[in-house]
PDB file of C-alpha atoms in Angstrom:
ATOM      1  CA  MET U  13       0.000   0.000   0.000  1.00  0.00           C
ATOM      2  CA  SER U  14       1.335   3.438  -0.918  1.00  0.00           C
ATOM      3  CA  SER U  15       2.027   5.616   2.124  1.00  0.00           C
ATOM      4  CA  GLY U  16       0.290   8.519   0.390  1.00  0.00           C
ATOM      5  CA  CYS U  17      -3.073   6.810  -0.083  1.00  0.00           C
ATOM      6  CA  PRO U  18      -4.569   7.361   3.381  1.00  0.00           C
ATOM      7  CA  ASP U  19      -3.617  11.069   3.325  1.00  0.00           C
ATOM      8  CA  MET U  20      -5.182  11.597  -0.108  1.00  0.00           C
ATOM      9  CA  ALA U  21      -8.436   9.959   0.900  1.00  0.00           C
ATOM     10  CA  GLY U  22      -8.528  11.880   4.197  1.00  0.00           C
ATOM     11  CA  LYS U  23      -8.056  15.283   2.553  1.00  0.00           C
ATOM     12  CA  ALA U  24     -10.725  14.522  -0.017  1.00  0.00           C
ATOM     13  CA  LEU U  25     -13.212  13.428   2.609  1.00  0.00           C
ATOM     14  CA  GLY U  26     -12.405  16.520   4.686  1.00  0.00           C
ATOM     15  CA  SER U  27     -13.434  18.783   1.836  1.00  0.00           C
ATOM     16  CA  THR U  28     -16.826  17.190   1.271  1.00  0.00           C
ATOM     17  CA  ARG U  29     -18.702  19.777   3.403  1.00  0.00           C
ATOM     18  CA  LEU U  30     -17.944  22.300   0.656  1.00  0.00           C
ATOM     19  CA  ARG U  31     -18.201  20.127  -2.465  1.00  0.00           C
ATOM     20  CA  GLY U  32     -21.150  17.812  -1.867  1.00  0.00           C
ATOM     21  CA  ARG U  33     -21.869  14.127  -1.911  1.00  0.00           C
ATOM     22  CA  LYS U  34     -20.765  13.466  -5.485  1.00  0.00           C
ATOM     23  CA  PHE U  35     -17.264  14.572  -4.581  1.00  0.00           C
ATOM     24  CA  VAL U  36     -17.316  12.214  -1.584  1.00  0.00           C
ATOM     25  CA  LEU U  37     -18.006   9.259  -3.849  1.00  0.00           C
ATOM     26  CA  ALA U  38     -15.324  10.258  -6.350  1.00  0.00           C
ATOM     27  CA  ALA U  39     -12.749  10.791  -3.606  1.00  0.00           C
ATOM     28  CA  VAL U  40     -13.477   7.471  -1.909  1.00  0.00           C
ATOM     29  CA  LEU U  41     -13.282   5.576  -5.188  1.00  0.00           C
ATOM     30  CA  GLY U  42     -10.045   7.330  -6.066  1.00  0.00           C
ATOM     31  CA  GLY U  43      -8.582   6.430  -2.701  1.00  0.00           C
ATOM     32  CA  LEU U  44      -9.587   2.787  -3.110  1.00  0.00           C
ATOM     33  CA  LEU U  45      -8.024   2.600  -6.555  1.00  0.00           C
ATOM     34  CA  CYS U  46      -4.784   4.095  -5.320  1.00  0.00           C
ATOM     35  CA  CYS U  47      -4.533   2.058  -2.159  1.00  0.00           C
ATOM     36  CA  GLY U  48      -5.621  -1.119  -3.944  1.00  0.00           C
ATOM     37  CA  SER U  49      -2.868  -1.051  -6.560  1.00  0.00           C
ATOM     38  CA  SER U  50      -0.501  -3.297  -4.576  1.00  0.00           C
ATOM     39  CA  ALA U  51      -3.361  -5.690  -3.770  1.00  0.00           C
ATOM     40  CA  ASN U  52      -4.106  -6.063  -7.472  1.00  0.00           C
ATOM     41  CA  ALA U  53      -0.492  -7.008  -8.117  1.00  0.00           C
ATOM     42  CA  ALA U  54      -0.822  -9.800  -5.549  1.00  0.00           C
ATOM     43  CA  GLU U  55      -3.786 -11.245  -7.418  1.00  0.00           C
ATOM     44  CA  ARG U  56      -1.612 -12.497 -10.275  1.00  0.00           C
ATOM     45  CA  GLU U  57      -2.460 -16.076 -11.215  1.00  0.00           C
ATOM     46  CA  LEU U  58       0.129 -18.696 -12.125  1.00  0.00           C
ATOM     47  CA  ARG U  59      -1.805 -21.228 -14.199  1.00  0.00           C
ATOM     48  CA  VAL U  60      -0.089 -24.613 -14.235  1.00  0.00           C
ATOM     49  CA  CYS U  61      -1.076 -27.787 -16.063  1.00  0.00           C
ATOM     50  CA  ALA U  62      -0.023 -30.957 -14.273  1.00  0.00           C
ATOM     51  CA  ASP U  63      -0.884 -34.611 -13.807  1.00  0.00           C
ATOM     52  CA  PRO U  64      -3.125 -35.240 -10.759  1.00  0.00           C
ATOM     53  CA  ASN U  65      -1.723 -38.752 -10.125  1.00  0.00           C
ATOM     54  CA  ASN U  66       1.950 -38.824 -11.034  1.00  0.00           C
ATOM     55  CA  LEU U  67       4.267 -38.847  -8.038  1.00  0.00           C
ATOM     56  CA  PRO U  68       7.038 -37.965  -7.553  1.00  0.00           C
ATOM     57  CA  PHE U  69       6.349 -35.188 -10.058  1.00  0.00           C
ATOM     58  CA  SER U  70       2.857 -33.983  -9.150  1.00  0.00           C
ATOM     59  CA  ASN U  71      -0.497 -34.956  -7.765  1.00  0.00           C
ATOM     60  CA  GLN U  72      -3.760 -33.273  -6.894  1.00  0.00           C
ATOM     61  CA  ARG U  73      -2.758 -32.966  -3.237  1.00  0.00           C
ATOM     62  CA  GLY U  74       0.351 -30.975  -4.163  1.00  0.00           C
ATOM     63  CA  GLU U  75       2.744 -33.644  -2.876  1.00  0.00           C
ATOM     64  CA  GLY U  76       5.113 -33.839  -5.856  1.00  0.00           C
ATOM     65  CA  PHE U  77       8.432 -32.061  -6.251  1.00  0.00           C
ATOM     66  CA  GLU U  78       7.084 -30.110  -9.224  1.00  0.00           C
ATOM     67  CA  ASN U  79       4.221 -28.889  -7.022  1.00  0.00           C
ATOM     68  CA  ARG U  80       6.704 -27.696  -4.429  1.00  0.00           C
ATOM     69  CA  ILE U  81       8.949 -25.972  -6.966  1.00  0.00           C
ATOM     70  CA  VAL U  82       5.935 -24.218  -8.500  1.00  0.00           C
ATOM     71  CA  GLU U  83       5.134 -22.832  -5.045  1.00  0.00           C
ATOM     72  CA  VAL U  84       8.661 -21.428  -4.841  1.00  0.00           C
ATOM     73  CA  LEU U  85       8.170 -19.697  -8.188  1.00  0.00           C
ATOM     74  CA  ALA U  86       4.743 -18.394  -7.183  1.00  0.00           C
ATOM     75  CA  ARG U  87       6.177 -16.719  -4.091  1.00  0.00           C
ATOM     76  CA  GLU U  88       8.840 -15.048  -6.206  1.00  0.00           C
ATOM     77  CA  LEU U  89       6.248 -13.854  -8.743  1.00  0.00           C
ATOM     78  CA  GLU U  90       3.785 -12.849  -6.014  1.00  0.00           C
ATOM     79  CA  ALA U  91       1.203 -15.014  -7.720  1.00  0.00           C
ATOM     80  CA  ARG U  92      -1.534 -17.429  -6.734  1.00  0.00           C
ATOM     81  CA  VAL U  93      -1.156 -20.939  -8.164  1.00  0.00           C
ATOM     82  CA  SER U  94      -4.088 -22.551  -9.945  1.00  0.00           C
ATOM     83  CA  TYR U  95      -3.948 -25.985 -11.553  1.00  0.00           C
ATOM     84  CA  VAL U  96      -5.545 -27.555 -14.577  1.00  0.00           C
ATOM     85  CA  TRP U  97      -5.294 -31.298 -14.010  1.00  0.00           C
ATOM     86  CA  TRP U  98      -4.716 -33.541 -17.006  1.00  0.00           C
ATOM     87  CA  ALA U  99      -3.190 -37.016 -17.232  1.00  0.00           C
ATOM     88  CA  GLN U 100       0.288 -36.622 -18.700  1.00  0.00           C
ATOM     89  CA  ARG U 101      -0.113 -38.920 -21.663  1.00  0.00           C
ATOM     90  CA  ARG U 102       0.105 -38.451 -25.400  1.00  0.00           C
ATOM     91  CA  GLY U 103      -1.505 -35.131 -26.312  1.00  0.00           C
ATOM     92  CA  PHE U 104      -0.893 -33.596 -22.877  1.00  0.00           C
ATOM     93  CA  PHE U 105       0.911 -30.489 -24.154  1.00  0.00           C
ATOM     94  CA  ARG U 106      -1.418 -30.061 -27.126  1.00  0.00           C
ATOM     95  CA  ASN U 107      -4.549 -30.269 -24.991  1.00  0.00           C
ATOM     96  CA  THR U 108      -3.342 -28.101 -22.132  1.00  0.00           C
ATOM     97  CA  LEU U 109      -0.615 -25.527 -22.740  1.00  0.00           C
ATOM     98  CA  LYS U 110      -1.154 -25.073 -26.462  1.00  0.00           C
ATOM     99  CA  ALA U 111      -4.923 -24.993 -25.964  1.00  0.00           C
ATOM    100  CA  GLY U 112      -4.541 -22.041 -23.594  1.00  0.00           C
ATOM    101  CA  LEU U 113      -5.790 -23.844 -20.488  1.00  0.00           C
ATOM    102  CA  CYS U 114      -2.599 -23.044 -18.610  1.00  0.00           C
ATOM    103  CA  ASP U 115       0.569 -21.004 -19.005  1.00  0.00           C
ATOM    104  CA  LEU U 116       3.248 -23.260 -17.510  1.00  0.00           C
ATOM    105  CA  VAL U 117       4.244 -26.919 -17.436  1.00  0.00           C
ATOM    106  CA  ALA U 118       6.753 -27.638 -14.689  1.00  0.00           C
ATOM    107  CA  GLY U 119       8.546 -30.596 -16.302  1.00  0.00           C
ATOM    108  CA  ALA U 120       9.436 -30.912 -19.985  1.00  0.00           C
ATOM    109  CA  PRO U 121      12.501 -32.072 -21.931  1.00  0.00           C
ATOM    110  CA  ALA U 122      14.769 -29.111 -22.617  1.00  0.00           C
ATOM    111  CA  GLY U 123      14.396 -27.819 -26.169  1.00  0.00           C
ATOM    112  CA  MET U 124      11.123 -29.627 -26.825  1.00  0.00           C
ATOM    113  CA  GLU U 125      10.000 -28.338 -30.210  1.00  0.00           C
ATOM    114  CA  MET U 126       6.356 -27.607 -29.464  1.00  0.00           C
ATOM    115  CA  LEU U 127       7.256 -25.518 -26.389  1.00  0.00           C
ATOM    116  CA  LEU U 128       9.473 -22.633 -25.408  1.00  0.00           C
ATOM    117  CA  THR U 129      11.582 -24.022 -22.572  1.00  0.00           C
ATOM    118  CA  THR U 130      13.651 -22.470 -19.819  1.00  0.00           C
ATOM    119  CA  ALA U 131      17.247 -23.360 -19.184  1.00  0.00           C
ATOM    120  CA  PRO U 132      17.251 -26.785 -17.489  1.00  0.00           C
ATOM    121  CA  TYR U 133      16.756 -26.810 -13.745  1.00  0.00           C
ATOM    122  CA  TYR U 134      17.969 -30.386 -13.343  1.00  0.00           C
ATOM    123  CA  ARG U 135      19.443 -33.239 -15.338  1.00  0.00           C
ATOM    124  CA  SER U 136      18.717 -36.848 -14.494  1.00  0.00           C
ATOM    125  CA  THR U 137      19.357 -40.261 -15.951  1.00  0.00           C
ATOM    126  CA  TYR U 138      17.924 -43.741 -16.142  1.00  0.00           C
ATOM    127  CA  ALA U 139      18.910 -46.015 -13.276  1.00  0.00           C
ATOM    128  CA  PHE U 140      19.188 -49.664 -12.331  1.00  0.00           C
ATOM    129  CA  VAL U 141      17.023 -50.632  -9.346  1.00  0.00           C
ATOM    130  CA  THR U 142      18.055 -53.787  -7.499  1.00  0.00           C
ATOM    131  CA  ARG U 143      17.455 -55.276  -4.067  1.00  0.00           C
ATOM    132  CA  ALA U 144      20.050 -54.083  -1.596  1.00  0.00           C
ATOM    133  CA  ARG U 145      20.905 -57.635  -0.539  1.00  0.00           C
ATOM    134  CA  ASP U 146      21.743 -58.646  -4.148  1.00  0.00           C
ATOM    135  CA  PRO U 147      24.888 -57.748  -6.133  1.00  0.00           C
ATOM    136  CA  GLU U 148      24.780 -54.316  -7.718  1.00  0.00           C
ATOM    137  CA  VAL U 149      24.154 -53.950 -11.446  1.00  0.00           C
ATOM    138  CA  ALA U 150      25.870 -50.892 -12.895  1.00  0.00           C
ATOM    139  CA  SER U 151      26.267 -51.574 -16.620  1.00  0.00           C
ATOM    140  CA  PHE U 152      24.371 -52.973 -19.603  1.00  0.00           C
ATOM    141  CA  ASP U 153      27.428 -55.136 -20.178  1.00  0.00           C
ATOM    142  CA  ASP U 154      27.042 -56.985 -16.871  1.00  0.00           C
ATOM    143  CA  PRO U 155      26.828 -60.657 -17.989  1.00  0.00           C
ATOM    144  CA  ARG U 156      24.219 -61.430 -15.320  1.00  0.00           C
ATOM    145  CA  LEU U 157      21.677 -59.384 -17.250  1.00  0.00           C
ATOM    146  CA  ARG U 158      21.423 -62.230 -19.776  1.00  0.00           C
ATOM    147  CA  THR U 159      19.752 -64.468 -17.191  1.00  0.00           C
ATOM    148  CA  MET U 160      18.119 -61.998 -14.788  1.00  0.00           C
ATOM    149  CA  LYS U 161      14.456 -61.025 -14.960  1.00  0.00           C
ATOM    150  CA  ILE U 162      14.604 -57.417 -16.125  1.00  0.00           C
ATOM    151  CA  GLY U 163      11.783 -54.895 -15.773  1.00  0.00           C
ATOM    152  CA  VAL U 164      11.655 -52.097 -18.322  1.00  0.00           C
ATOM    153  CA  GLN U 165       9.370 -49.124 -18.770  1.00  0.00           C
ATOM    154  CA  LEU U 166       7.162 -48.864 -21.837  1.00  0.00           C
ATOM    155  CA  ILE U 167       6.262 -45.314 -22.828  1.00  0.00           C
ATOM    156  CA  GLY U 168       3.140 -44.202 -24.679  1.00  0.00           C
ATOM    157  CA  ASP U 169      -0.120 -45.841 -25.620  1.00  0.00           C
ATOM    158  CA  ASP U 170       1.721 -47.871 -28.245  1.00  0.00           C
ATOM    159  CA  GLY U 171       4.313 -49.202 -25.777  1.00  0.00           C
ATOM    160  CA  ALA U 172       7.267 -47.367 -27.298  1.00  0.00           C
ATOM    161  CA  ASN U 173      10.706 -48.466 -26.174  1.00  0.00           C
ATOM    162  CA  PRO U 174      12.818 -46.067 -24.068  1.00  0.00           C
ATOM    163  CA  PRO U 175      16.616 -45.894 -24.480  1.00  0.00           C
ATOM    164  CA  PRO U 176      17.470 -48.656 -21.950  1.00  0.00           C
ATOM    165  CA  VAL U 177      15.416 -51.171 -23.913  1.00  0.00           C
ATOM    166  CA  ALA U 178      17.238 -50.235 -27.093  1.00  0.00           C
ATOM    167  CA  ALA U 179      20.583 -50.580 -25.291  1.00  0.00           C
ATOM    168  CA  LEU U 180      19.667 -54.066 -24.095  1.00  0.00           C
ATOM    169  CA  ALA U 181      18.430 -55.065 -27.556  1.00  0.00           C
ATOM    170  CA  GLN U 182      21.766 -53.983 -29.062  1.00  0.00           C
ATOM    171  CA  ARG U 183      23.358 -56.551 -26.771  1.00  0.00           C
ATOM    172  CA  GLY U 184      20.896 -59.275 -27.678  1.00  0.00           C
ATOM    173  CA  ILE U 185      19.112 -59.139 -24.321  1.00  0.00           C
ATOM    174  CA  ILE U 186      15.454 -59.438 -25.253  1.00  0.00           C
ATOM    175  CA  GLY U 187      13.763 -62.640 -24.100  1.00  0.00           C
ATOM    176  CA  ASN U 188      14.034 -61.967 -20.353  1.00  0.00           C
ATOM    177  CA  LEU U 189      12.430 -58.514 -20.347  1.00  0.00           C
ATOM    178  CA  LYS U 190       9.111 -57.677 -18.704  1.00  0.00           C
ATOM    179  CA  GLY U 191       7.397 -54.414 -19.662  1.00  0.00           C
ATOM    180  CA  TYR U 192       5.660 -52.071 -17.239  1.00  0.00           C
ATOM    181  CA  PRO U 193       3.654 -49.250 -18.828  1.00  0.00           C
ATOM    182  CA  VAL U 194       4.556 -45.847 -17.446  1.00  0.00           C
ATOM    183  CA  TYR U 195       0.872 -44.910 -17.528  1.00  0.00           C
ATOM    184  CA  GLY U 196      -0.234 -48.102 -15.807  1.00  0.00           C
ATOM    185  CA  ASP U 197      -3.633 -48.443 -14.170  1.00  0.00           C
ATOM    186  CA  TYR U 198      -4.651 -44.841 -13.637  1.00  0.00           C
ATOM    187  CA  ALA U 199      -7.293 -45.899 -11.104  1.00  0.00           C
ATOM    188  CA  MET U 200      -4.440 -46.787  -8.743  1.00  0.00           C
ATOM    189  CA  PRO U 201      -2.260 -44.224  -6.979  1.00  0.00           C
ATOM    190  CA  ASN U 202       1.067 -43.445  -8.630  1.00  0.00           C
ATOM    191  CA  PRO U 203       0.935 -45.862 -11.612  1.00  0.00           C
ATOM    192  CA  PRO U 204       4.696 -45.617 -12.369  1.00  0.00           C
ATOM    193  CA  ALA U 205       5.503 -47.140  -8.967  1.00  0.00           C
ATOM    194  CA  ARG U 206       4.583 -50.667 -10.063  1.00  0.00           C
ATOM    195  CA  ILE U 207       7.937 -51.443 -11.680  1.00  0.00           C
ATOM    196  CA  VAL U 208       9.895 -50.507  -8.550  1.00  0.00           C
ATOM    197  CA  GLU U 209       7.464 -52.418  -6.342  1.00  0.00           C
ATOM    198  CA  ALA U 210       8.027 -55.468  -8.567  1.00  0.00           C
ATOM    199  CA  VAL U 211      11.728 -55.454  -7.645  1.00  0.00           C
ATOM    200  CA  ALA U 212      10.915 -55.244  -3.938  1.00  0.00           C
ATOM    201  CA  ARG U 213       8.461 -58.156  -4.217  1.00  0.00           C
ATOM    202  CA  GLY U 214      10.941 -60.320  -6.120  1.00  0.00           C
ATOM    203  CA  GLU U 215       8.875 -60.490  -9.309  1.00  0.00           C
ATOM    204  CA  ILE U 216      11.887 -59.196 -11.240  1.00  0.00           C
ATOM    205  CA  ASP U 217      15.587 -59.033 -10.372  1.00  0.00           C
ATOM    206  CA  VAL U 218      16.415 -55.594 -11.716  1.00  0.00           C
ATOM    207  CA  ALA U 219      14.481 -52.682 -13.196  1.00  0.00           C
ATOM    208  CA  LEU U 220      15.577 -49.926 -15.562  1.00  0.00           C
ATOM    209  CA  VAL U 221      13.680 -46.828 -14.507  1.00  0.00           C
ATOM    210  CA  TRP U 222      13.770 -43.087 -15.213  1.00  0.00           C
ATOM    211  CA  GLY U 223      15.838 -41.587 -12.403  1.00  0.00           C
ATOM    212  CA  PRO U 224      13.307 -39.466 -10.479  1.00  0.00           C
ATOM    213  CA  LEU U 225      10.868 -42.394 -10.367  1.00  0.00           C
ATOM    214  CA  ALA U 226      13.599 -44.823  -9.323  1.00  0.00           C
ATOM    215  CA  GLY U 227      14.963 -42.601  -6.566  1.00  0.00           C
ATOM    216  CA  TYR U 228      11.623 -41.647  -5.063  1.00  0.00           C
ATOM    217  CA  PHE U 229       9.902 -45.028  -5.004  1.00  0.00           C
ATOM    218  CA  ALA U 230      13.035 -46.893  -3.917  1.00  0.00           C
ATOM    219  CA  ALA U 231      13.355 -44.523  -0.967  1.00  0.00           C
ATOM    220  CA  GLU U 232       9.661 -45.043  -0.172  1.00  0.00           C
ATOM    221  CA  ASP U 233      10.438 -48.744   0.203  1.00  0.00           C
ATOM    222  CA  GLY U 234      13.045 -48.051   2.850  1.00  0.00           C
ATOM    223  CA  ALA U 235      16.517 -49.576   2.715  1.00  0.00           C
ATOM    224  CA  ARG U 236      15.562 -52.696   0.768  1.00  0.00           C
ATOM    225  CA  LEU U 237      16.330 -51.256  -2.668  1.00  0.00           C
ATOM    226  CA  ARG U 238      19.413 -49.813  -4.334  1.00  0.00           C
ATOM    227  CA  VAL U 239      19.428 -47.198  -7.108  1.00  0.00           C
ATOM    228  CA  THR U 240      22.438 -47.095  -9.439  1.00  0.00           C
ATOM    229  CA  PRO U 241      22.451 -44.408 -12.162  1.00  0.00           C
ATOM    230  CA  VAL U 242      23.242 -45.671 -15.650  1.00  0.00           C
ATOM    231  CA  PRO U 243      26.682 -44.331 -16.671  1.00  0.00           C
ATOM    232  CA  ALA U 244      26.504 -41.630 -19.328  1.00  0.00           C
ATOM    233  CA  SER U 245      28.791 -43.644 -21.610  1.00  0.00           C
ATOM    234  CA  GLU U 246      26.519 -46.684 -21.709  1.00  0.00           C
ATOM    235  CA  GLY U 247      24.324 -45.582 -24.594  1.00  0.00           C
ATOM    236  CA  GLY U 248      26.886 -43.748 -26.660  1.00  0.00           C
ATOM    237  CA  ALA U 249      26.220 -40.550 -28.581  1.00  0.00           C
ATOM    238  CA  ASN U 250      23.182 -41.945 -30.399  1.00  0.00           C
ATOM    239  CA  LEU U 251      21.413 -43.378 -27.348  1.00  0.00           C
ATOM    240  CA  PRO U 252      21.507 -40.877 -24.472  1.00  0.00           C
ATOM    241  CA  MET U 253      20.505 -42.043 -21.006  1.00  0.00           C
ATOM    242  CA  ALA U 254      20.513 -38.632 -19.290  1.00  0.00           C
ATOM    243  CA  TYR U 255      18.225 -35.721 -20.124  1.00  0.00           C
ATOM    244  CA  ASP U 256      17.911 -32.050 -19.208  1.00  0.00           C
ATOM    245  CA  ILE U 257      14.552 -31.100 -17.729  1.00  0.00           C
ATOM    246  CA  SER U 258      13.129 -27.590 -18.043  1.00  0.00           C
ATOM    247  CA  MET U 259       9.872 -25.737 -17.583  1.00  0.00           C
ATOM    248  CA  GLY U 260       7.785 -25.036 -20.651  1.00  0.00           C
ATOM    249  CA  VAL U 261       5.571 -22.182 -21.845  1.00  0.00           C
ATOM    250  CA  ARG U 262       3.905 -21.371 -25.167  1.00  0.00           C
ATOM    251  CA  ARG U 263       6.379 -20.487 -27.889  1.00  0.00           C
ATOM    252  CA  LYS U 264       5.171 -16.888 -28.095  1.00  0.00           C
ATOM    253  CA  ASP U 265       5.559 -16.233 -24.346  1.00  0.00           C
ATOM    254  CA  GLU U 266       9.222 -15.240 -24.332  1.00  0.00           C
ATOM    255  CA  ALA U 267       8.913 -12.617 -21.593  1.00  0.00           C
ATOM    256  CA  PHE U 268       7.124 -15.075 -19.311  1.00  0.00           C
ATOM    257  CA  ARG U 269       9.726 -17.749 -20.038  1.00  0.00           C
ATOM    258  CA  ASP U 270      12.476 -15.308 -19.093  1.00  0.00           C
ATOM    259  CA  GLU U 271      10.673 -14.447 -15.859  1.00  0.00           C
ATOM    260  CA  ILE U 272      10.327 -18.105 -14.883  1.00  0.00           C
ATOM    261  CA  GLU U 273      13.944 -18.773 -15.807  1.00  0.00           C
ATOM    262  CA  ALA U 274      15.171 -15.890 -13.652  1.00  0.00           C
ATOM    263  CA  ALA U 275      13.163 -17.226 -10.691  1.00  0.00           C
ATOM    264  CA  LEU U 276      14.616 -20.709 -11.188  1.00  0.00           C
ATOM    265  CA  VAL U 277      18.138 -19.276 -11.136  1.00  0.00           C
ATOM    266  CA  LYS U 278      17.480 -17.077  -8.105  1.00  0.00           C
ATOM    267  CA  HIS U 279      16.085 -19.965  -6.077  1.00  0.00           C
ATOM    268  CA  ARG U 280      18.476 -22.646  -7.307  1.00  0.00           C
ATOM    269  CA  PRO U 281      19.642 -23.744  -3.827  1.00  0.00           C
ATOM    270  CA  GLU U 282      16.057 -24.135  -2.616  1.00  0.00           C
ATOM    271  CA  ILE U 283      15.066 -26.063  -5.741  1.00  0.00           C
ATOM    272  CA  ASP U 284      18.110 -28.313  -5.447  1.00  0.00           C
ATOM    273  CA  ALA U 285      17.145 -29.039  -1.851  1.00  0.00           C
ATOM    274  CA  ILE U 286      13.647 -30.064  -2.945  1.00  0.00           C
ATOM    275  CA  LEU U 287      15.025 -32.409  -5.605  1.00  0.00           C
ATOM    276  CA  ALA U 288      17.384 -33.929  -3.053  1.00  0.00           C
ATOM    277  CA  ALA U 289      14.522 -34.490  -0.612  1.00  0.00           C
ATOM    278  CA  TYR U 290      12.762 -36.508  -3.333  1.00  0.00           C
ATOM    279  CA  HIS U 291      15.943 -38.526  -4.032  1.00  0.00           C
ATOM    280  CA  VAL U 292      16.224 -37.417  -7.662  1.00  0.00           C
ATOM    281  CA  PRO U 293      19.487 -38.785  -9.153  1.00  0.00           C
ATOM    282  CA  ARG U 294      21.391 -35.844 -10.630  1.00  0.00           C
ATOM    283  CA  THR U 295      24.048 -35.694 -13.321  1.00  0.00           C
ATOM    284  CA  ASP U 296      24.365 -31.898 -13.216  1.00  0.00           C
ATOM    285  CA  PRO U 297      26.165 -29.744 -10.624  1.00  0.00           C
ATOM    286  CA  VAL U 298      24.114 -29.265  -7.464  1.00  0.00           C
ATOM    287  CA  SER U 299      24.330 -26.029  -5.494  1.00  0.00           C
ATOM    288  CA  THR U 300      24.981 -26.152  -1.775  1.00  0.00           C
ATOM    289  CA  ALA U 301      24.624 -22.480  -0.835  1.00  0.00           C
ATOM    290  CA  GLY U 302      21.947 -21.868   1.743  1.00  0.00           C
ATOM    291  CA  GLN U 303      21.533 -25.550   2.644  1.00  0.00           C
TER     292      GLN U 303
END
């Protein structure tokens, strides 16, 4: 609130005996407009499209790390967060951000063509998930993979193969794979968790899982599971295992993208702390200032 607003309204109201009721109304309205200017700024809305059932990233209760990072950004922007919930499947970006239902998606591959993305705020990799009591698996060239039951993630409605499956296929490891759809049974909480749970139950011996999912759900299971990031060299130049993750806006919203990017940079230590709390495997430098 401007310090001059109360004085202006008071002087105007003090002169009403001479100028009549119409002046009273004009003065009061003018005072409200002046004194309300900072309140209007606080009414900014940060419209975010997110999946309502997709931990560790987001859910409708705001328990995901993307939910928490969005709250950090909202405080910086002095904005109120509102969500449009949409299952993050094929067509998610087309039906949400590009359709104008929201202005921000908190997790998208850096440089995704249909979006305008910020600089990455973290980089993660696929990981091996094994039982802690079993020998560690740390490479696609481990000979035990030829006889182990291996769980792999299948992406998309058509069951597309992610990079780890292609890496195994290049080595002739095919017949002992079991696929777990990333989307899974959406009626159940956290569908991507099934592949990690399968390792804990002994249904499979090892799982190849996108890092944030592996780290979060393995930690949820206590100390029974081990997460080993896939080395960057495993896939070679044509089969990357690690990816930069950014926030995305519509391609025309350059000023908004720059604003979000500046907030991500300013609050980097806080964001890094959130990612660490969710056990996200990182392959990028992690800040320690302020922790």
